XYZ file of C-alpha atoms in Angstrom:
259
model
C -20.455 5.383 -6.847
C -18.703 3.295 -4.374
C -16.791 5.019 -1.337
C -13.247 6.294 -2.083
C -11.322 4.401 0.901
C -8.389 6.242 3.102
C -5.982 3.589 4.653
C -3.185 4.335 6.725
C -0.156 2.120 6.070
C 2.375 1.436 8.946
C 6.247 0.573 7.821
C 7.493 -1.377 10.549
C 10.980 -2.428 11.107
C 12.206 -4.685 14.233
C 8.570 -4.294 15.207
C 8.713 -0.763 16.185
C 6.181 2.057 13.244
C 8.942 3.996 11.189
C 9.336 5.945 8.162
C 11.942 6.957 5.954
C 11.718 9.399 2.739
C 12.234 7.304 -0.790
C 12.808 4.160 1.079
C 15.798 5.564 3.177
C 16.384 7.499 6.324
C 14.069 5.339 8.120
C 13.872 6.487 11.996
C 11.484 5.174 14.338
C 8.213 6.740 15.505
C 6.191 4.958 17.707
C 3.930 1.272 18.720
C 2.544 0.059 15.140
C -0.276 -1.486 17.844
C -1.364 1.465 19.438
C -1.365 3.388 16.193
C -3.618 0.909 13.975
C -5.717 1.073 17.182
C -6.076 5.233 17.166
C -6.556 5.090 12.886
C -9.056 2.399 13.129
C -11.085 4.415 16.212
C -10.733 8.106 14.104
C -12.355 5.757 11.401
C -9.759 4.531 8.863
C -11.277 1.915 6.911
C -8.396 -0.316 6.128
C -5.005 -0.702 8.092
C -1.862 -1.815 5.765
C 1.120 -3.058 7.537
C 4.314 -3.642 5.528
C 7.329 -5.372 7.758
C 9.752 -3.193 5.777
C 12.822 -5.531 5.755
C 11.580 -9.094 5.915
C 12.202 -9.336 1.859
C 15.765 -7.772 2.313
C 16.851 -9.412 5.057
C 15.443 -12.980 3.154
C 12.883 -13.689 6.814
C 9.731 -14.128 7.347
C 7.072 -11.450 8.946
C 7.087 -10.464 12.288
C 3.216 -12.527 13.133
C 3.373 -11.599 16.949
C 3.205 -7.946 15.620
C 0.117 -8.840 13.058
C -1.337 -10.788 15.638
C -1.280 -7.985 17.819
C -2.664 -5.300 15.873
C -5.408 -7.829 14.491
C -6.357 -8.034 17.893
C -7.197 -4.279 17.899
C -9.127 -3.338 15.305
C -12.743 -4.594 13.457
C -11.296 -3.206 9.524
C -9.612 -4.434 6.679
C -6.036 -5.562 7.378
C -3.815 -6.006 4.944
C -0.336 -7.430 5.756
C 3.082 -7.249 3.412
C 6.544 -7.819 3.583
C 8.851 -11.333 3.121
C 5.680 -13.548 1.938
C 6.999 -15.395 -0.603
C 5.251 -19.011 -0.512
C 1.274 -20.090 0.128
C 2.382 -21.348 3.350
C 3.209 -17.293 4.255
C 0.320 -16.607 3.242
C -1.765 -18.412 5.090
C 0.134 -17.889 8.260
C -0.357 -13.909 8.034
C -3.917 -14.676 7.513
C -3.936 -16.978 10.318
C -2.560 -14.479 12.339
C -5.724 -12.023 11.593
C -5.438 -10.114 8.433
C -7.875 -10.240 5.894
C -5.784 -9.177 2.660
C -2.237 -10.711 1.971
C 0.276 -8.006 -0.030
C 2.623 -9.772 -2.585
C 5.121 -7.463 -3.654
C 9.273 -8.732 -4.406
C 8.287 -12.616 -3.696
C 5.568 -12.264 -6.788
C 8.204 -10.794 -8.520
C 10.538 -13.318 -8.473
C 7.717 -16.349 -8.565
C 4.323 -15.007 -10.141
C 2.746 -18.517 -9.708
C 2.889 -17.132 -5.630
C -0.626 -15.039 -6.865
C -2.571 -17.453 -8.931
C -1.913 -19.970 -6.015
C -3.065 -17.550 -3.815
C -5.877 -16.733 -5.398
C -6.857 -20.160 -5.645
C -6.506 -20.498 -2.108
C -8.191 -17.954 -0.576
C -9.934 -16.209 -3.179
C -8.542 -12.982 -5.391
C -10.187 -10.571 -2.758
C -7.412 -11.568 -0.141
C -4.425 -11.189 -2.590
C -2.912 -7.974 -3.325
C -0.639 -6.835 -5.944
C 2.061 -4.365 -3.826
C 4.089 -2.620 -6.762
C 7.009 -0.185 -5.705
C 7.630 1.981 -8.418
C 10.683 4.258 -10.242
C 10.373 6.281 -12.688
C 13.600 5.888 -15.516
C 14.123 6.714 -18.984
C 11.382 5.376 -21.593
C 13.263 2.240 -23.962
C 11.908 -0.541 -25.288
C 11.936 -2.779 -22.324
C 10.238 -0.124 -20.355
C 7.622 2.423 -22.780
C 5.959 3.430 -19.961
C 9.051 5.007 -18.312
C 8.223 3.287 -14.832
C 9.782 0.379 -13.302
C 9.363 -2.256 -10.743
C 11.907 -2.248 -8.232
C 12.009 -4.744 -5.227
C 13.762 -5.630 -1.845
C 12.502 -2.183 -0.685
C 13.996 -0.175 -3.299
C 17.161 -1.921 -3.811
C 16.739 -3.837 -6.969
C 15.354 -2.675 -10.548
C 14.091 -5.546 -12.190
C 14.273 -4.291 -16.142
C 10.041 -4.926 -16.038
C 7.668 -1.991 -17.175
C 5.569 -1.176 -14.378
C 2.028 -1.097 -16.606
C 2.697 -4.571 -17.933
C 3.212 -6.195 -14.344
C -0.176 -4.336 -13.283
C -2.177 -6.526 -16.051
C 0.212 -9.676 -15.821
C -0.803 -9.576 -11.419
C -4.382 -8.802 -12.966
C -4.456 -12.118 -14.961
C -2.660 -14.139 -12.555
C -5.679 -13.584 -9.653
C -4.888 -10.607 -7.770
C -7.650 -8.614 -6.737
C -6.115 -5.313 -5.849
C -3.009 -3.121 -6.342
C -0.962 -1.140 -4.358
C 0.790 0.889 -5.959
C 3.943 2.918 -4.612
C 5.857 5.624 -5.746
C 9.386 5.638 -4.831
C 10.008 8.725 -5.712
C 7.219 10.539 -3.922
C 7.779 8.281 -0.741
C 7.520 10.544 2.222
C 8.051 13.629 0.352
C 4.262 15.302 1.122
C 4.626 16.999 -1.974
C 1.657 14.506 -4.003
C 1.159 11.717 -5.362
C 2.388 10.279 -8.534
C -0.402 11.193 -10.602
C 0.255 10.167 -14.244
C 1.423 6.794 -12.657
C -1.384 5.765 -10.581
C -3.544 7.209 -13.716
C -1.790 4.534 -15.981
C -1.912 2.057 -14.162
C -5.596 2.543 -13.140
C -6.737 2.815 -16.475
C -4.507 0.090 -18.038
C -6.634 -2.659 -15.469
C -10.580 -3.308 -13.876
C -9.000 -4.057 -10.449
C -9.007 -1.059 -7.702
C -5.492 0.650 -7.333
C -4.686 2.109 -4.205
C -2.699 4.932 -4.375
C 0.806 5.218 -2.365
C 3.482 7.423 -1.631
C 3.415 11.288 -1.285
C 0.497 12.660 0.731
C 0.908 15.756 2.325
C -2.373 17.344 2.581
C -5.821 16.722 1.788
C -6.481 17.814 -1.412
C -3.262 15.309 -2.828
C -5.939 12.765 -1.816
C -8.774 13.981 -3.668
C -6.284 13.814 -6.577
C -5.320 10.634 -6.240
C -8.908 9.322 -6.201
C -10.339 11.655 -8.939
C -7.373 12.568 -11.442
C -5.721 9.485 -10.837
C -8.475 7.428 -10.942
C -7.626 5.554 -7.595
C -10.260 3.710 -5.090
C -8.257 4.674 -2.416
C -5.483 6.812 -0.529
C -2.656 5.146 1.221
C -1.360 7.662 3.647
C 1.359 7.595 6.666
C 3.300 10.814 7.323
C 0.745 13.353 7.318
C -1.068 11.097 9.551
C 2.001 9.430 11.633
C 3.243 13.068 12.729
C 0.059 14.673 14.121
C -0.355 17.074 10.639
C -4.073 15.668 10.280
C -6.315 13.812 11.322
C -8.550 11.006 9.710
C -11.594 12.783 10.117
C -10.387 16.276 8.912
C -8.982 14.158 5.748
C -12.186 12.514 5.119
C -14.289 15.994 5.432
C -11.856 17.554 3.286
C -12.289 14.902 0.949
C -16.264 14.697 1.153
C -16.452 18.939 0.818
C -14.629 18.370 -2.591
C -17.758 15.959 -3.815
C -15.185 12.566 -2.828
C -17.690 10.577 -1.431
C -16.248 8.622 1.346
C -17.531 6.844 4.242
C -19.435 8.088 6.990
C -19.453 11.479 5.361
C -23.120 11.434 3.887
C-alpha cells in the first residue's frame, strides 16, 4: 500500500501567507518562504502554493515567491493561481515547481490540461477543483458544482463530470477543495471526496476542513483520498506535522517515516 501524503497548503496574497474561511475574510499570517521551510523540515511530503488572487485579478503568478520557496525546500512543490497557458506552466516549472495546478484557467480552456500533459507529462499537471454544494438538478446531478475565480463564479458544471473530463484530458492528479468546509476545521467533505475518488483512477487530494488528525484519517480511509491537504491546523500551531503523522500511523494509516 502506498503511503498517504500529508501536504501543507500555502495560500499567498500579495506575496504574504494568508488564510480565510470559505474563501472569505482572509487575514495575513506570515512569510510563505519561512513557513514552507518549516514544514519541509518537519517532514511534509509535499508543499502546495496557491496565489489565491491571481485569477480574479487577471494577472500571472508571483514567480519571485515561487523561486524563493523552491530554493528552500527539497520535496515536491505544486503551484497554482493565474495559470492560463502552457507558457505560464513552463514559467512556474522553471521557477522551481515540480507540479502545476490548473483550476479556473482549465475550466475556461480545458485544452490547457492536454497541452500541459503533452508538453511536460501528466505527472506535472494537477487539476485543482473548487467545489460548492448546491441543489441537485439535471445540470448538477451530483449536487456539487464547480466554482472558479476564488469562489466567485458558479459555472454550472457538475464536479464529478469535470473530474472525469480532467482525467481524460491528461491530468495526473486532482486537488479537490470543498468551499463549504474550507477553513471551518470541522472535517473534510467526505461525501464529495469519496464520490470523486471513486469516479477517477488518478490520485485525489482531499482539501478543506481539517481541524484535527482524525479528520485526516477519515479523508484517506472513508474518503478514499491519497493525500490530505492541511492549512489552519498547522499555520496556527494546533499541531505539528510529526504529531499529525504519528496519529495517522497509530490509526493504521501508512505514512512516510512511520515504519
